[in-house]
């Protein structure tokens, strides 16, 4: 549970670091929703940690510092939603990898702790992609409109009508 505490804090901090730079309303909403979900999970973790009289765990200062530097340098060089999406994807992938490592390492952990780790992994995976080829890092507003399942019925006319309309 302590690793989940550190991970959820890192996620909240990282999302907060980029939100002011996001241009796309759609991406901003997704990140805001994800941050809110992380904050809810943080409150649940706090309740459980208090029950165990545990102060929790802060993110590794070196990892947090390196994340902050990487974020700020990349955004200073290219303040775009592409960069932000890439940063978020990289961070989430690192979080998922770390949490899975701890789940495997502590197989005997209680079910509540394992459930918390799985829930945090699920949150992190919401902003990442499991299959290459289905992800474009730029959020343009059409990501909720175009669906893979619609491709077989799509015509050139329906495609053109969609891209010529406002995605909002």
Short mmCIF file of C-alpha atoms in Angstrom, two decimals, residues 9-121:
data_model
loop_
_atom_site.label_atom_id
_atom_site.label_comp_id
_atom_site.label_asym_id
_atom_site.label_seq_id
_atom_site.Cartn_x
_atom_site.Cartn_y
_atom_site.Cartn_z
CA UNK A 9 1.09 11.07 -5.36
CA UNK A 10 3.52 10.97 -8.28
CA UNK A 11 0.62 10.70 -10.73
CA UNK A 12 -1.24 13.65 -9.20
CA UNK A 13 1.90 15.77 -9.20
CA UNK A 14 2.84 14.88 -12.79
CA UNK A 15 -0.62 15.64 -14.15
CA UNK A 16 -0.64 18.92 -12.24
CA UNK A 17 2.73 19.83 -13.77
CA UNK A 18 1.33 19.73 -17.32
CA UNK A 19 -2.32 20.78 -17.07
CA UNK A 20 -1.66 24.49 -17.59
CA UNK A 21 0.12 23.75 -20.87
CA UNK A 22 -2.60 21.58 -22.45
CA UNK A 23 -4.31 23.24 -25.40
CA UNK A 24 -6.88 20.61 -26.42
CA UNK A 25 -10.08 20.74 -24.39
CA UNK A 26 -10.48 17.00 -24.84
CA UNK A 27 -6.99 16.15 -23.53
CA UNK A 28 -7.35 18.65 -20.69
CA UNK A 29 -10.64 17.04 -19.66
CA UNK A 30 -9.17 13.53 -19.76
CA UNK A 31 -6.19 14.58 -17.65
CA UNK A 32 -8.42 16.50 -15.22
CA UNK A 33 -10.67 13.45 -14.83
CA UNK A 34 -7.64 11.21 -14.33
CA UNK A 35 -6.19 13.55 -11.71
CA UNK A 36 -9.55 13.59 -9.89
CA UNK A 37 -9.64 9.77 -9.95
CA UNK A 38 -6.10 9.65 -8.55
CA UNK A 39 -7.10 12.08 -5.78
CA UNK A 40 -10.08 9.88 -4.86
CA UNK A 41 -7.84 6.83 -4.68
CA UNK A 42 -5.36 8.83 -2.60
CA UNK A 43 -8.12 9.54 -0.06
CA UNK A 44 -9.00 5.84 0.13
CA UNK A 45 -5.33 4.99 0.59
CA UNK A 46 -5.01 7.61 3.33
CA UNK A 47 -7.96 6.04 5.19
CA UNK A 48 -6.45 2.56 4.95
CA UNK A 49 -2.97 3.72 5.90
CA UNK A 50 -4.39 5.54 8.93
CA UNK A 51 -6.16 2.32 9.94
CA UNK A 52 -2.75 0.58 9.88
CA UNK A 53 -1.13 3.57 11.61
CA UNK A 54 1.15 4.02 8.62
CA UNK A 55 2.24 7.44 7.38
CA UNK A 56 2.46 6.24 3.80
CA UNK A 57 5.28 6.96 1.43
CA UNK A 58 6.37 9.94 -0.62
CA UNK A 59 7.58 9.45 -4.20
CA UNK A 60 11.30 8.88 -4.57
CA UNK A 61 12.83 12.40 -4.60
CA UNK A 62 15.23 11.47 -7.41
CA UNK A 63 12.44 10.07 -9.59
CA UNK A 64 10.24 13.09 -8.87
CA UNK A 65 13.07 15.51 -9.63
CA UNK A 66 14.00 13.76 -12.86
CA UNK A 67 10.36 13.72 -13.93
CA UNK A 68 10.03 17.45 -13.23
CA UNK A 69 13.21 18.24 -15.18
CA UNK A 70 12.19 16.06 -18.15
CA UNK A 71 8.71 17.61 -18.21
CA UNK A 72 9.90 21.18 -18.04
CA UNK A 73 12.72 20.76 -20.57
CA UNK A 74 10.48 19.00 -23.10
CA UNK A 75 7.71 21.57 -22.70
CA UNK A 76 10.21 24.46 -22.95
CA UNK A 77 11.46 23.01 -26.25
CA UNK A 78 8.02 22.20 -27.63
CA UNK A 79 4.91 23.35 -25.78
CA UNK A 80 2.47 21.07 -27.57
CA UNK A 81 -0.17 18.53 -26.68
CA UNK A 82 1.95 15.92 -28.52
CA UNK A 83 4.74 16.38 -25.99
CA UNK A 84 2.33 16.32 -23.05
CA UNK A 85 0.64 13.14 -24.29
CA UNK A 86 4.04 11.49 -24.70
CA UNK A 87 5.13 12.57 -21.20
CA UNK A 88 1.92 11.26 -19.64
CA UNK A 89 2.17 7.98 -21.53
CA UNK A 90 5.80 7.50 -20.45
CA UNK A 91 4.96 8.29 -16.82
CA UNK A 92 1.96 5.98 -16.75
CA UNK A 93 3.93 3.16 -18.32
CA UNK A 94 6.64 3.56 -15.67
CA UNK A 95 3.99 3.54 -12.94
CA UNK A 96 2.33 0.40 -14.29
CA UNK A 97 5.70 -1.36 -14.58
CA UNK A 98 6.66 -0.40 -11.04
CA UNK A 99 3.33 -1.45 -9.51
CA UNK A 100 3.37 -4.78 -11.36
CA UNK A 101 6.89 -5.36 -10.06
CA UNK A 102 5.68 -4.84 -6.50
CA UNK A 103 2.61 -7.04 -7.04
CA UNK A 104 4.92 -9.84 -8.17
CA UNK A 105 7.47 -9.21 -5.43
CA UNK A 106 4.90 -9.17 -2.61
CA UNK A 107 2.61 -12.01 -3.65
CA UNK A 108 1.74 -12.64 0.01
CA UNK A 109 0.45 -9.09 0.53
CA UNK A 110 -3.09 -8.79 1.81
CA UNK A 111 -5.90 -8.62 -0.74
CA UNK A 112 -6.78 -5.01 0.11
CA UNK A 113 -3.26 -3.87 -0.77
CA UNK A 114 -3.20 -5.90 -3.97
CA UNK A 115 -6.62 -4.53 -4.94
CA UNK A 116 -5.38 -0.96 -4.42
CA UNK A 117 -2.37 -1.66 -6.64
CA UNK A 118 -4.61 -3.12 -9.35
CA UNK A 119 -6.97 -0.15 -9.18
CA UNK A 120 -4.06 2.27 -9.54
CA UNK A 121 -2.72 0.24 -12.47
#
